[in-house]
Amino acid sequence: MIRIVVLISGGGSNLQSLLDQCQAGILDAQIGAVISNRPDAFGLSRARQAGVKALTLDHTDFTERAAFDRALAELVDAQQPDLIVLAGFMRILTDDFVKQFAGKMINIHPSLLPLYPGLNTHQRALDAGDSKAGATVHFVTAELDGGPAIARVEVDITDQDNAESLARKVLTQEHKLYPAVVDWFVKGRLSLNNNQALLDDSPLPKGGCVLDTAAL
Ligand code: GAR
């Protein structure tokens, strides 16, 4: 069975959706460990509750990013993962870390990439007057929130939306999008080749294919 390591920094609601789908047998995978860079991340409790190993590597114990990433790489590697899932892991990773796990590390980001990498994505979409927002899952490369896209979900922005309401709407969709993409990986349908994401050996569109979560 495919072994997954999930990296988190916070609430872990995306982690929860993956734990739930593994527990229900919908995802034929095992979450071997959850690792947080923050000792107080609520996602660690979610992991323990599900009987999954919960580990902390506190980035504030390190003075240099490279030293933290080396320790993180060692810890991740020790879990022998087939797939590393970044779920609200709010750290910029060094090139060496990213290269070590190339093709088997994915991230979810709350915007329609390549729009709005980084923070405050929902406010930036509102400020730009966009009619749509969403989330994108992509393979992780050295570029921040910028690796080859796999799939996205889109939501409409209404006149009533503010950053909080939009974040809630998008997060609800993330909980369907992420397990669907992980399922592709688990079934061996997803790969990375020459900086291009492939599904069933066919290149995925630049911003990732649009998933209709209502159909999931
Ligand atoms: C999610 O919205 C995720 O897309 C975002 O953090 C949130 C984590 O929520 N990730 C990023 O912004 C990465 N650049 P969660 O802890 O409840 O899953």
PDB file of C-alpha atoms and ligand atoms in Angstrom:
ATOM      1  CA  MET A   1       0.000   0.000   0.000  1.00  0.00           C
ATOM      2  CA  ILE A   2       1.231   3.499  -0.836  1.00  0.00           C
ATOM      3  CA  ARG A   3       2.670   5.349   2.145  1.00  0.00           C
ATOM      4  CA  ILE A   4       1.977   9.043   2.476  1.00  0.00           C
ATOM      5  CA  VAL A   5       3.655  11.624   4.697  1.00  0.00           C
ATOM      6  CA  VAL A   6       1.673  14.827   5.211  1.00  0.00           C
ATOM      7  CA  LEU A   7       3.424  18.081   6.136  1.00  0.00           C
ATOM      8  CA  ILE A   8       1.346  20.714   7.922  1.00  0.00           C
ATOM      9  CA  SER A   9       1.720  24.001   9.792  1.00  0.00           C
ATOM     10  CA  GLY A  10      -1.784  24.644  11.066  1.00  0.00           C
ATOM     11  CA  GLY A  11      -5.379  23.515  11.353  1.00  0.00           C
ATOM     12  CA  GLY A  12      -5.045  20.531   9.064  1.00  0.00           C
ATOM     13  CA  SER A  13      -8.547  20.439   7.586  1.00  0.00           C
ATOM     14  CA  ASN A  14      -7.083  19.155   4.303  1.00  0.00           C
ATOM     15  CA  LEU A  15      -5.205  16.527   6.313  1.00  0.00           C
ATOM     16  CA  GLN A  16      -8.538  15.562   7.904  1.00  0.00           C
ATOM     17  CA  SER A  17     -10.180  14.995   4.542  1.00  0.00           C
ATOM     18  CA  LEU A  18      -7.294  12.684   3.571  1.00  0.00           C
ATOM     19  CA  LEU A  19      -7.422  10.835   6.912  1.00  0.00           C
ATOM     20  CA  ASP A  20     -11.192  10.368   6.512  1.00  0.00           C
ATOM     21  CA  GLN A  21     -10.875   8.990   2.989  1.00  0.00           C
ATOM     22  CA  CYS A  22      -8.097   6.585   4.009  1.00  0.00           C
ATOM     23  CA  GLN A  23     -10.099   5.435   7.006  1.00  0.00           C
ATOM     24  CA  ALA A  24     -13.189   4.900   4.835  1.00  0.00           C
ATOM     25  CA  GLY A  25     -11.114   2.863   2.383  1.00  0.00           C
ATOM     26  CA  ILE A  26     -11.916   5.295  -0.446  1.00  0.00           C
ATOM     27  CA  LEU A  27      -8.212   6.110  -0.695  1.00  0.00           C
ATOM     28  CA  ASP A  28      -6.188   2.914  -0.849  1.00  0.00           C
ATOM     29  CA  ALA A  29      -3.255   4.465   0.991  1.00  0.00           C
ATOM     30  CA  GLN A  30      -1.744   4.705   4.431  1.00  0.00           C
ATOM     31  CA  ILE A  31      -0.785   8.002   6.055  1.00  0.00           C
ATOM     32  CA  GLY A  32       2.419   6.869   7.755  1.00  0.00           C
ATOM     33  CA  ALA A  33       3.171  10.134   9.536  1.00  0.00           C
ATOM     34  CA  VAL A  34       2.162  13.761   9.873  1.00  0.00           C
ATOM     35  CA  ILE A  35       4.949  16.271  10.408  1.00  0.00           C
ATOM     36  CA  SER A  36       4.455  19.853  11.555  1.00  0.00           C
ATOM     37  CA  ASN A  37       6.964  22.680  11.789  1.00  0.00           C
ATOM     38  CA  ARG A  38       4.797  24.186  14.551  1.00  0.00           C
ATOM     39  CA  PRO A  39       4.365  22.302  17.835  1.00  0.00           C
ATOM     40  CA  ASP A  40       0.906  23.836  18.425  1.00  0.00           C
ATOM     41  CA  ALA A  41      -0.580  22.914  15.025  1.00  0.00           C
ATOM     42  CA  PHE A  42      -4.097  21.528  15.536  1.00  0.00           C
ATOM     43  CA  GLY A  43      -3.492  19.091  12.694  1.00  0.00           C
ATOM     44  CA  LEU A  44      -1.173  17.117  15.009  1.00  0.00           C
ATOM     45  CA  SER A  45      -4.177  16.337  17.247  1.00  0.00           C
ATOM     46  CA  ARG A  46      -6.153  15.254  14.187  1.00  0.00           C
ATOM     47  CA  ALA A  47      -3.345  12.810  13.342  1.00  0.00           C
ATOM     48  CA  ARG A  48      -3.176  11.384  16.890  1.00  0.00           C
ATOM     49  CA  GLN A  49      -6.958  11.068  16.970  1.00  0.00           C
ATOM     50  CA  ALA A  50      -6.759   8.965  13.808  1.00  0.00           C
ATOM     51  CA  GLY A  51      -3.965   6.824  15.279  1.00  0.00           C
ATOM     52  CA  VAL A  52      -1.346   8.287  12.944  1.00  0.00           C
ATOM     53  CA  LYS A  53       2.194   9.146  14.059  1.00  0.00           C
ATOM     54  CA  ALA A  54       2.388  12.906  14.757  1.00  0.00           C
ATOM     55  CA  LEU A  55       5.844  14.468  14.658  1.00  0.00           C
ATOM     56  CA  THR A  56       7.083  18.005  15.196  1.00  0.00           C
ATOM     57  CA  LEU A  57      10.223  19.592  13.801  1.00  0.00           C
ATOM     58  CA  ASP A  58      10.125  23.136  15.146  1.00  0.00           C
ATOM     59  CA  HIS A  59      11.698  25.510  12.636  1.00  0.00           C
ATOM     60  CA  THR A  60      12.427  28.023  15.408  1.00  0.00           C
ATOM     61  CA  ASP A  61      15.021  25.564  16.782  1.00  0.00           C
ATOM     62  CA  PHE A  62      17.101  26.206  13.652  1.00  0.00           C
ATOM     63  CA  THR A  63      18.958  29.377  12.778  1.00  0.00           C
ATOM     64  CA  GLU A  64      19.327  28.499   9.101  1.00  0.00           C
ATOM     65  CA  ARG A  65      16.707  27.423   6.590  1.00  0.00           C
ATOM     66  CA  ALA A  66      19.101  24.922   5.009  1.00  0.00           C
ATOM     67  CA  ALA A  67      19.760  23.188   8.354  1.00  0.00           C
ATOM     68  CA  PHE A  68      16.012  22.900   9.041  1.00  0.00           C
ATOM     69  CA  ASP A  69      15.407  21.489   5.580  1.00  0.00           C
ATOM     70  CA  ARG A  70      18.212  18.945   5.979  1.00  0.00           C
ATOM     71  CA  ALA A  71      16.694  17.755   9.263  1.00  0.00           C
ATOM     72  CA  LEU A  72      13.241  17.706   7.696  1.00  0.00           C
ATOM     73  CA  ALA A  73      14.488  15.710   4.715  1.00  0.00           C
ATOM     74  CA  GLU A  74      16.017  13.157   7.091  1.00  0.00           C
ATOM     75  CA  LEU A  75      12.805  12.887   9.100  1.00  0.00           C
ATOM     76  CA  VAL A  76      10.640  12.568   5.987  1.00  0.00           C
ATOM     77  CA  ASP A  77      12.994  10.025   4.424  1.00  0.00           C
ATOM     78  CA  ALA A  78      12.954   7.909   7.591  1.00  0.00           C
ATOM     79  CA  GLN A  79       9.191   7.414   7.083  1.00  0.00           C
ATOM     80  CA  GLN A  80       9.905   5.882   3.636  1.00  0.00           C
ATOM     81  CA  PRO A  81       7.082   7.722   1.884  1.00  0.00           C
ATOM     82  CA  ASP A  82       5.917   7.078  -1.665  1.00  0.00           C
ATOM     83  CA  LEU A  83       4.192  10.459  -1.672  1.00  0.00           C
ATOM     84  CA  ILE A  84       4.687  13.666   0.320  1.00  0.00           C
ATOM     85  CA  VAL A  85       1.604  15.841   0.624  1.00  0.00           C
ATOM     86  CA  LEU A  86       1.985  19.468   1.676  1.00  0.00           C
ATOM     87  CA  ALA A  87      -1.291  20.469   3.320  1.00  0.00           C
ATOM     88  CA  GLY A  88      -1.052  24.028   4.579  1.00  0.00           C
ATOM     89  CA  PHE A  89       2.699  23.663   5.130  1.00  0.00           C
ATOM     90  CA  MET A  90       3.736  27.304   5.257  1.00  0.00           C
ATOM     91  CA  ARG A  91       7.475  27.061   4.699  1.00  0.00           C
ATOM     92  CA  ILE A  92       9.526  27.904   1.648  1.00  0.00           C
ATOM     93  CA  LEU A  93      11.618  24.841   0.871  1.00  0.00           C
ATOM     94  CA  THR A  94      15.231  24.846  -0.306  1.00  0.00           C
ATOM     95  CA  ASP A  95      16.190  23.574  -3.766  1.00  0.00           C
ATOM     96  CA  ASP A  96      17.995  20.583  -2.244  1.00  0.00           C
ATOM     97  CA  PHE A  97      14.894  19.474  -0.341  1.00  0.00           C
ATOM     98  CA  VAL A  98      12.655  19.861  -3.358  1.00  0.00           C
ATOM     99  CA  LYS A  99      15.074  18.011  -5.658  1.00  0.00           C
ATOM    100  CA  GLN A 100      15.364  15.089  -3.236  1.00  0.00           C
ATOM    101  CA  PHE A 101      11.616  14.452  -3.470  1.00  0.00           C
ATOM    102  CA  ALA A 102      10.979  15.562  -7.062  1.00  0.00           C
ATOM    103  CA  GLY A 103       7.978  13.883  -8.671  1.00  0.00           C
ATOM    104  CA  LYS A 104       6.621  12.617  -5.382  1.00  0.00           C
ATOM    105  CA  MET A 105       5.729  15.817  -3.562  1.00  0.00           C
ATOM    106  CA  ILE A 106       2.529  17.784  -4.146  1.00  0.00           C
ATOM    107  CA  ASN A 107       1.073  20.984  -2.690  1.00  0.00           C
ATOM    108  CA  ILE A 108      -2.341  22.617  -2.563  1.00  0.00           C
ATOM    109  CA  HIS A 109      -2.554  26.370  -2.906  1.00  0.00           C
ATOM    110  CA  PRO A 110      -5.700  28.489  -2.472  1.00  0.00           C
ATOM    111  CA  SER A 111      -5.647  30.343  -5.787  1.00  0.00           C
ATOM    112  CA  LEU A 112      -5.975  29.689  -9.474  1.00  0.00           C
ATOM    113  CA  LEU A 113      -2.238  29.418 -10.152  1.00  0.00           C
ATOM    114  CA  PRO A 114      -0.229  31.025 -11.669  1.00  0.00           C
ATOM    115  CA  LEU A 115      -2.278  33.831 -10.090  1.00  0.00           C
ATOM    116  CA  TYR A 116      -1.400  34.807  -6.509  1.00  0.00           C
ATOM    117  CA  PRO A 117       1.394  32.592  -5.258  1.00  0.00           C
ATOM    118  CA  GLY A 118       2.291  33.325  -1.623  1.00  0.00           C
ATOM    119  CA  LEU A 119      -0.030  34.765   1.021  1.00  0.00           C
ATOM    120  CA  ASN A 120      -3.382  36.638   1.157  1.00  0.00           C
ATOM    121  CA  THR A 121      -4.610  34.989  -2.015  1.00  0.00           C
ATOM    122  CA  HIS A 122      -8.317  35.650  -1.447  1.00  0.00           C
ATOM    123  CA  GLN A 123      -7.930  39.362  -0.693  1.00  0.00           C
ATOM    124  CA  ARG A 124      -5.733  39.715  -3.762  1.00  0.00           C
ATOM    125  CA  ALA A 125      -8.380  38.055  -5.962  1.00  0.00           C
ATOM    126  CA  LEU A 126     -11.032  40.414  -4.520  1.00  0.00           C
ATOM    127  CA  ASP A 127      -8.814  43.494  -4.961  1.00  0.00           C
ATOM    128  CA  ALA A 128      -8.218  42.526  -8.597  1.00  0.00           C
ATOM    129  CA  GLY A 129     -11.983  42.321  -9.227  1.00  0.00           C
ATOM    130  CA  ASP A 130     -11.749  38.671 -10.318  1.00  0.00           C
ATOM    131  CA  SER A 131     -14.995  36.809 -10.971  1.00  0.00           C
ATOM    132  CA  LYS A 132     -13.512  33.434 -10.005  1.00  0.00           C
ATOM    133  CA  ALA A 133     -11.251  32.104  -7.277  1.00  0.00           C
ATOM    134  CA  GLY A 134     -10.203  28.571  -6.451  1.00  0.00           C
ATOM    135  CA  ALA A 135      -7.422  26.215  -5.483  1.00  0.00           C
ATOM    136  CA  THR A 136      -4.719  24.382  -7.413  1.00  0.00           C
ATOM    137  CA  VAL A 137      -2.795  21.186  -6.688  1.00  0.00           C
ATOM    138  CA  HIS A 138       0.672  21.083  -8.218  1.00  0.00           C
ATOM    139  CA  PHE A 139       3.912  19.156  -8.097  1.00  0.00           C
ATOM    140  CA  VAL A 140       6.416  20.955  -5.891  1.00  0.00           C
ATOM    141  CA  THR A 141       9.459  22.467  -7.557  1.00  0.00           C
ATOM    142  CA  ALA A 142      11.864  25.123  -6.335  1.00  0.00           C
ATOM    143  CA  GLU A 143       9.502  27.881  -7.483  1.00  0.00           C
ATOM    144  CA  LEU A 144       7.173  29.020  -4.643  1.00  0.00           C
ATOM    145  CA  ASP A 145       3.631  27.740  -5.297  1.00  0.00           C
ATOM    146  CA  GLY A 146       4.751  27.428  -8.877  1.00  0.00           C
ATOM    147  CA  GLY A 147       5.445  23.835  -9.906  1.00  0.00           C
ATOM    148  CA  PRO A 148       3.603  22.045 -12.726  1.00  0.00           C
ATOM    149  CA  ALA A 149      -0.134  22.200 -12.066  1.00  0.00           C
ATOM    150  CA  ILE A 150      -2.188  19.012 -11.835  1.00  0.00           C
ATOM    151  CA  ALA A 151      -5.778  20.035 -11.130  1.00  0.00           C
ATOM    152  CA  ARG A 152      -7.847  22.967  -9.907  1.00  0.00           C
ATOM    153  CA  VAL A 153     -11.296  23.784  -8.602  1.00  0.00           C
ATOM    154  CA  GLU A 154     -13.023  27.056  -9.320  1.00  0.00           C
ATOM    155  CA  VAL A 155     -15.623  28.960  -7.290  1.00  0.00           C
ATOM    156  CA  ASP A 156     -17.572  32.084  -8.268  1.00  0.00           C
ATOM    157  CA  ILE A 157     -16.817  35.326  -6.443  1.00  0.00           C
ATOM    158  CA  THR A 158     -20.013  37.189  -5.591  1.00  0.00           C
ATOM    159  CA  ASP A 159     -20.568  40.826  -4.536  1.00  0.00           C
ATOM    160  CA  GLN A 160     -21.200  39.580  -0.991  1.00  0.00           C
ATOM    161  CA  ASP A 161     -17.819  37.855  -0.672  1.00  0.00           C
ATOM    162  CA  ASN A 162     -15.011  39.028   1.566  1.00  0.00           C
ATOM    163  CA  ALA A 163     -11.653  37.315   2.127  1.00  0.00           C
ATOM    164  CA  GLU A 164     -13.064  35.150   4.943  1.00  0.00           C
ATOM    165  CA  SER A 165     -16.145  33.942   3.067  1.00  0.00           C
ATOM    166  CA  LEU A 166     -14.070  33.241  -0.009  1.00  0.00           C
ATOM    167  CA  ALA A 167     -11.491  31.306   2.015  1.00  0.00           C
ATOM    168  CA  ARG A 168     -14.298  29.156   3.477  1.00  0.00           C
ATOM    169  CA  LYS A 169     -15.819  28.477   0.058  1.00  0.00           C
ATOM    170  CA  VAL A 170     -12.474  27.550  -1.461  1.00  0.00           C
ATOM    171  CA  LEU A 171     -11.408  25.392   1.507  1.00  0.00           C
ATOM    172  CA  THR A 172     -14.604  23.314   1.231  1.00  0.00           C
ATOM    173  CA  GLN A 173     -13.670  22.562  -2.374  1.00  0.00           C
ATOM    174  CA  GLU A 174     -10.040  21.862  -1.448  1.00  0.00           C
ATOM    175  CA  HIS A 175     -11.307  19.015   0.727  1.00  0.00           C
ATOM    176  CA  LYS A 176     -12.678  17.319  -2.403  1.00  0.00           C
ATOM    177  CA  LEU A 177      -9.910  18.316  -4.802  1.00  0.00           C
ATOM    178  CA  TYR A 178      -6.945  17.074  -2.762  1.00  0.00           C
ATOM    179  CA  PRO A 179      -8.151  13.494  -2.126  1.00  0.00           C
ATOM    180  CA  ALA A 180      -9.110  13.198  -5.811  1.00  0.00           C
ATOM    181  CA  VAL A 181      -5.574  14.112  -6.907  1.00  0.00           C
ATOM    182  CA  VAL A 182      -3.978  11.890  -4.255  1.00  0.00           C
ATOM    183  CA  ASP A 183      -6.160   9.048  -5.558  1.00  0.00           C
ATOM    184  CA  TRP A 184      -4.692   9.543  -9.061  1.00  0.00           C
ATOM    185  CA  PHE A 185      -1.202   9.244  -7.587  1.00  0.00           C
ATOM    186  CA  VAL A 186      -2.136   6.186  -5.521  1.00  0.00           C
ATOM    187  CA  LYS A 187      -3.485   4.492  -8.643  1.00  0.00           C
ATOM    188  CA  GLY A 188      -0.253   5.226 -10.515  1.00  0.00           C
ATOM    189  CA  ARG A 189      -1.978   7.570 -12.958  1.00  0.00           C
ATOM    190  CA  LEU A 190       0.008  10.698 -12.123  1.00  0.00           C
ATOM    191  CA  SER A 191       3.614  11.492 -12.932  1.00  0.00           C
ATOM    192  CA  LEU A 192       6.046  14.325 -13.490  1.00  0.00           C
ATOM    193  CA  ASN A 193       8.188  14.308 -16.594  1.00  0.00           C
ATOM    194  CA  ASN A 194      10.431  17.161 -17.795  1.00  0.00           C
ATOM    195  CA  ASN A 195       8.612  19.671 -15.577  1.00  0.00           C
ATOM    196  CA  GLN A 196       5.241  18.619 -16.987  1.00  0.00           C
ATOM    197  CA  ALA A 197       2.490  16.906 -14.999  1.00  0.00           C
ATOM    198  CA  LEU A 198       1.049  13.847 -16.758  1.00  0.00           C
ATOM    199  CA  LEU A 199      -2.232  12.042 -16.118  1.00  0.00           C
ATOM    200  CA  ASP A 200      -2.414   8.602 -17.752  1.00  0.00           C
ATOM    201  CA  ASP A 201       0.753   9.620 -19.659  1.00  0.00           C
ATOM    202  CA  SER A 202      -0.987  12.655 -21.233  1.00  0.00           C
ATOM    203  CA  PRO A 203       0.142  16.216 -20.446  1.00  0.00           C
ATOM    204  CA  LEU A 204      -2.223  18.146 -18.175  1.00  0.00           C
ATOM    205  CA  PRO A 205      -3.204  21.705 -19.173  1.00  0.00           C
ATOM    206  CA  LYS A 206      -1.011  24.560 -17.942  1.00  0.00           C
ATOM    207  CA  GLY A 207      -3.154  25.586 -14.955  1.00  0.00           C
ATOM    208  CA  GLY A 208      -4.176  21.980 -14.270  1.00  0.00           C
ATOM    209  CA  CYS A 209      -7.395  20.297 -15.365  1.00  0.00           C
ATOM    210  CA  VAL A 210     -10.571  21.777 -13.905  1.00  0.00           C
ATOM    211  CA  LEU A 211     -12.291  19.318 -11.559  1.00  0.00           C
ATOM    212  CA  ASP A 212     -16.022  19.507 -11.117  1.00  0.00           C
ATOM    213  CA  THR A 213     -16.221  18.704  -7.404  1.00  0.00           C
ATOM    214  CA  ALA A 214     -20.020  18.398  -7.597  1.00  0.00           C
ATOM    215  CA  ALA A 215     -19.386  15.221  -9.599  1.00  0.00           C
ATOM    216  CA  LEU A 216     -16.972  13.738  -7.039  1.00  0.00           C
TER     217      LEU A 216
HETATM  218  C1  GAR B   1      -5.355  25.782   2.735  1.00  0.00           C
HETATM  219  O1  GAR B   1      -6.242  26.761   2.235  1.00  0.00           O
HETATM  220  C2  GAR B   1      -4.204  25.582   1.772  1.00  0.00           C
HETATM  221  O2  GAR B   1      -4.587  25.700   0.416  1.00  0.00           O
HETATM  222  C3  GAR B   1      -3.283  26.714   2.163  1.00  0.00           C
HETATM  223  O3  GAR B   1      -3.341  26.732   3.569  1.00  0.00           O
HETATM  224  C4  GAR B   1      -4.632  26.286   3.992  1.00  0.00           C
HETATM  225  C5  GAR B   1      -4.434  25.187   5.009  1.00  0.00           C
HETATM  226  O4  GAR B   1      -5.652  24.810   5.590  1.00  0.00           O
HETATM  227  N1  GAR B   1      -1.948  26.519   1.668  1.00  0.00           N
HETATM  228  C6  GAR B   1      -1.148  27.498   1.251  1.00  0.00           C
HETATM  229  O5  GAR B   1      -1.464  28.673   1.283  1.00  0.00           O
HETATM  230  C7  GAR B   1       0.199  27.047   0.697  1.00  0.00           C
HETATM  231  N2  GAR B   1       0.867  28.099   0.010  1.00  0.00           N
HETATM  232  P1  GAR B   1      -5.742  23.486   6.456  1.00  0.00           P
HETATM  233  O6  GAR B   1      -4.566  23.527   7.448  1.00  0.00           O
HETATM  234  O7  GAR B   1      -7.070  23.622   7.159  1.00  0.00           O
HETATM  235  O8  GAR B   1      -5.658  22.329   5.530  1.00  0.00           O
END
